[in-house]
mmCIF file of C-alpha atoms in Angstrom:
data_model
loop_
_atom_site.group_PDB
_atom_site.id
_atom_site.type_symbol
_atom_site.label_atom_id
_atom_site.label_comp_id
_atom_site.label_asym_id
_atom_site.label_seq_id
_atom_site.Cartn_x
_atom_site.Cartn_y
_atom_site.Cartn_z
ATOM 1 C CA MET V 1 -22.273 -26.121 5.929
ATOM 2 C CA LYS V 2 -21.354 -23.301 8.546
ATOM 3 C CA LYS V 3 -18.238 -25.036 9.166
ATOM 4 C CA LYS V 4 -16.819 -25.476 5.543
ATOM 5 C CA PHE V 5 -17.899 -21.528 5.576
ATOM 6 C CA LYS V 6 -15.531 -21.036 8.295
ATOM 7 C CA ILE V 7 -12.719 -22.781 6.912
ATOM 8 C CA TRP V 8 -12.938 -20.940 3.695
ATOM 9 C CA GLN V 9 -12.884 -17.888 5.566
ATOM 10 C CA VAL V 10 -9.736 -18.728 7.141
ATOM 11 C CA VAL V 11 -7.942 -19.970 3.998
ATOM 12 C CA LEU V 12 -9.291 -16.851 2.123
ATOM 13 C CA GLY V 13 -7.817 -14.463 5.280
ATOM 14 C CA VAL V 14 -4.335 -16.539 5.135
ATOM 15 C CA CYS V 15 -4.080 -15.994 1.240
ATOM 16 C CA SER V 16 -4.827 -12.299 1.686
ATOM 17 C CA LEU V 17 -2.308 -11.862 4.276
ATOM 18 C CA LEU V 18 0.359 -13.590 2.318
ATOM 19 C CA LEU V 19 -0.637 -11.251 -0.549
ATOM 20 C CA VAL V 20 -0.305 -8.390 1.132
ATOM 21 C CA THR V 21 3.132 -9.096 3.293
ATOM 22 C CA GLY V 22 4.851 -10.646 0.145
ATOM 23 C CA CYS V 23 5.217 -13.995 1.766
ATOM 24 C CA GLY V 24 7.418 -12.738 4.100
ATOM 25 C CA ASN V 25 10.258 -12.018 1.642
ATOM 26 C CA SER V 26 12.124 -8.809 2.675
ATOM 27 C CA THR V 27 14.954 -9.043 0.297
ATOM 28 C CA GLU V 28 16.274 -5.202 -0.205
ATOM 29 C CA SER V 29 19.433 -4.284 -2.557
ATOM 30 C CA MET V 30 22.032 -1.783 -2.715
ATOM 31 C CA THR V 31 24.152 -0.853 -5.741
ATOM 32 C CA CYS V 32 27.801 0.486 -5.215
ATOM 33 C CA THR V 33 29.767 2.173 -8.227
ATOM 34 C CA ARG V 34 32.899 4.001 -9.142
ATOM 35 C CA THR V 35 34.218 4.797 -12.218
ATOM 36 C CA MET V 36 38.032 5.923 -12.968
ATOM 37 C CA ASN V 37 39.988 7.023 -15.831
ATOM 38 C CA GLN V 38 43.531 7.312 -15.338
ATOM 39 C CA ASN V 39 46.490 7.400 -17.881
ATOM 40 C CA GLY V 40 44.380 5.590 -20.705
ATOM 41 C CA ILE V 41 42.846 3.148 -18.205
ATOM 42 C CA LYS V 42 39.319 3.418 -17.686
ATOM 43 C CA THR V 43 37.895 1.571 -14.835
ATOM 44 C CA SER V 44 34.396 0.506 -13.974
ATOM 45 C CA LEU V 45 33.267 -1.088 -10.588
ATOM 46 C CA LYS V 46 29.618 -2.066 -9.634
ATOM 47 C CA TYR V 47 28.717 -4.029 -6.742
ATOM 48 C CA ASN V 48 25.018 -5.223 -6.045
ATOM 49 C CA VAL V 49 24.469 -6.484 -2.866
ATOM 50 C CA GLU V 50 21.221 -8.382 -1.819
ATOM 51 C CA TYR V 51 20.304 -8.557 1.881
ATOM 52 C CA GLU V 52 17.676 -9.414 4.262
ATOM 53 C CA GLY V 53 17.614 -7.548 7.435
ATOM 54 C CA ASP V 54 20.903 -6.388 8.612
ATOM 55 C CA TYR V 55 22.836 -9.273 6.705
ATOM 56 C CA VAL V 56 24.119 -9.738 3.207
ATOM 57 C CA SER V 57 22.573 -12.687 1.308
ATOM 58 C CA ARG V 58 24.343 -12.146 -1.936
ATOM 59 C CA VAL V 59 26.740 -10.103 -3.617
ATOM 60 C CA LYS V 60 27.269 -9.858 -7.383
ATOM 61 C CA THR V 61 30.061 -7.629 -8.778
ATOM 62 C CA VAL V 62 31.084 -6.430 -12.186
ATOM 63 C CA GLU V 63 34.453 -4.888 -12.506
ATOM 64 C CA THR V 64 35.740 -3.782 -16.121
ATOM 65 C CA VAL V 65 39.209 -2.517 -17.236
ATOM 66 C CA GLU V 66 39.367 -0.690 -20.680
ATOM 67 C CA THR V 67 42.684 0.223 -22.285
ATOM 68 C CA ASP V 68 44.623 -0.258 -25.832
ATOM 69 C CA SER V 69 47.383 -2.049 -23.963
ATOM 70 C CA THR V 70 46.773 -5.940 -24.041
ATOM 71 C CA ASP V 71 49.850 -6.308 -21.758
ATOM 72 C CA ILE V 72 48.118 -4.247 -19.174
ATOM 73 C CA LEU V 73 44.974 -6.193 -19.621
ATOM 74 C CA ASN V 74 46.655 -9.507 -19.585
ATOM 75 C CA THR V 75 48.282 -8.428 -16.450
ATOM 76 C CA TYR V 76 45.300 -7.846 -14.929
ATOM 77 C CA LYS V 77 43.710 -10.948 -15.837
ATOM 78 C CA GLU V 78 46.513 -12.741 -14.264
ATOM 79 C CA GLN V 79 46.373 -10.993 -10.866
ATOM 80 C CA ILE V 80 42.750 -11.208 -10.689
ATOM 81 C CA GLU V 81 42.538 -14.937 -11.647
ATOM 82 C CA SER V 82 45.415 -15.461 -9.129
ATOM 83 C CA LEU V 83 43.142 -13.709 -6.407
ATOM 84 C CA TYR V 84 40.022 -15.659 -7.125
ATOM 85 C CA SER V 85 41.601 -19.181 -7.918
ATOM 86 C CA PRO V 86 41.703 -20.139 -4.299
ATOM 87 C CA TYR V 87 37.810 -20.138 -4.332
ATOM 88 C CA LYS V 88 37.304 -22.227 -7.841
ATOM 89 C CA ASP V 89 35.980 -25.341 -5.840
ATOM 90 C CA VAL V 90 33.847 -23.506 -3.138
ATOM 91 C CA GLU V 91 30.160 -24.026 -3.866
ATOM 92 C CA TYR V 92 28.105 -20.744 -4.387
ATOM 93 C CA TYR V 93 31.221 -18.808 -5.143
ATOM 94 C CA GLU V 94 31.504 -18.137 -8.864
ATOM 95 C CA TYR V 95 33.623 -15.792 -10.774
ATOM 96 C CA ASN V 96 34.753 -15.247 -14.351
ATOM 97 C CA VAL V 97 37.550 -13.472 -15.818
ATOM 98 C CA ASP V 98 37.441 -12.577 -19.663
ATOM 99 C CA VAL V 99 39.250 -10.086 -21.858
ATOM 100 C CA THR V 100 37.576 -9.395 -25.281
ATOM 101 C CA ASP V 101 38.968 -6.811 -27.449
ATOM 102 C CA ASN V 102 40.290 -3.894 -25.278
ATOM 103 C CA LYS V 103 38.251 -4.783 -22.273
ATOM 104 C CA LEU V 104 38.730 -7.040 -19.129
ATOM 105 C CA THR V 105 35.657 -7.962 -17.362
ATOM 106 C CA SER V 106 35.472 -9.924 -13.796
ATOM 107 C CA THR V 107 32.327 -10.907 -12.538
ATOM 108 C CA VAL V 108 31.717 -12.537 -9.245
ATOM 109 C CA ASP V 109 28.551 -13.937 -7.729
ATOM 110 C CA ILE V 110 28.808 -15.208 -4.156
ATOM 111 C CA ASN V 111 25.485 -16.486 -2.389
ATOM 112 C CA TYR V 112 26.312 -15.622 1.241
ATOM 113 C CA ALA V 113 22.902 -17.338 2.234
ATOM 114 C CA LYS V 114 24.319 -20.897 1.180
ATOM 115 C CA VAL V 115 28.238 -20.498 0.704
ATOM 116 C CA ASP V 116 30.207 -22.207 3.339
ATOM 117 C CA THR V 117 31.739 -19.032 5.105
ATOM 118 C CA ASP V 118 34.115 -21.170 7.306
ATOM 119 C CA LYS V 119 35.911 -22.338 3.958
ATOM 120 C CA LEU V 120 35.914 -18.631 2.722
ATOM 121 C CA LEU V 121 38.071 -18.127 6.048
ATOM 122 C CA GLU V 122 40.474 -20.958 5.624
ATOM 123 C CA ILE V 123 41.208 -19.861 2.243
ATOM 124 C CA ASP V 124 42.028 -16.052 3.355
ATOM 125 C CA SER V 125 41.887 -15.149 7.164
ATOM 126 C CA ALA V 126 41.266 -11.492 5.723
ATOM 127 C CA ASN V 127 37.857 -12.403 5.172
ATOM 128 C CA GLY V 128 37.324 -12.387 8.880
ATOM 129 C CA GLN V 129 37.053 -8.627 8.686
ATOM 130 C CA LEU V 130 33.774 -9.001 6.919
ATOM 131 C CA ILE V 131 32.698 -12.576 8.087
ATOM 132 C CA LYS V 132 31.471 -12.375 11.676
ATOM 133 C CA ASP V 133 29.360 -15.432 13.026
ATOM 134 C CA GLY V 134 29.279 -16.804 9.485
ATOM 135 C CA LYS V 135 27.440 -13.618 8.270
ATOM 136 C CA ILE V 136 28.354 -10.227 6.644
ATOM 137 C CA SER V 137 26.911 -6.905 7.774
ATOM 138 C CA VAL V 138 25.380 -4.779 5.330
ATOM 139 C CA ASP V 139 26.955 -1.808 6.983
ATOM 140 C CA ASP V 140 30.522 -3.185 6.966
ATOM 141 C CA ILE V 141 30.202 -4.143 3.303
ATOM 142 C CA LYS V 142 29.092 -0.822 2.509
ATOM 143 C CA SER V 143 32.102 0.872 4.355
ATOM 144 C CA VAL V 144 34.345 -1.427 2.495
ATOM 145 C CA TYR V 145 33.105 -0.556 -0.748
ATOM 146 C CA GLU V 146 33.013 3.515 0.111
ATOM 147 C CA SER V 147 36.543 3.089 1.275
ATOM 148 C CA LEU V 148 37.454 2.025 -2.171
ATOM 149 C CA GLY V 149 35.730 5.339 -3.245
ATOM 150 C CA ALA V 150 32.345 3.801 -4.280
ATOM 151 C CA THR V 151 29.079 5.494 -4.200
ATOM 152 C CA CYS V 152 26.368 3.204 -2.495
ATOM 153 C CA LYS V 153 22.649 3.622 -2.930
ATOM 154 C CA ASN V 154 19.555 1.510 -1.903
ATOM 155 C CA ASP V 155 17.719 0.216 -5.032
#
């Protein structure tokens, strides 16, 4: 009977520890945003960065362009689709570009914890500015977004 009691004490202790520590999950997030309004074109950029420790695990972006000119929206759409099309077959790298009414919305979801970063480097060697040893530093990606004029805040 005492042996069973001790086993239950250990099990309850481990369960309590997991509850207190959150099962070791230490994912944090940061959101970087910027809005602009120039020459009748309103642009909104939002980058949500999930990270564990010093390294990015996932990036979700939403970029919008609003204007009354369908020609401008179609030009933006062609340029964005051309930029992302080399990544269309990369697993864990998803993107979508949509034009509805007077608004273009571009969404990207990259799961850096699972994506083949070597493949990203093959597609575009410029990715090497961020990808180092198969990982992306939170500080590096924050610097890139801030260089675009975005303001970054931890959530």
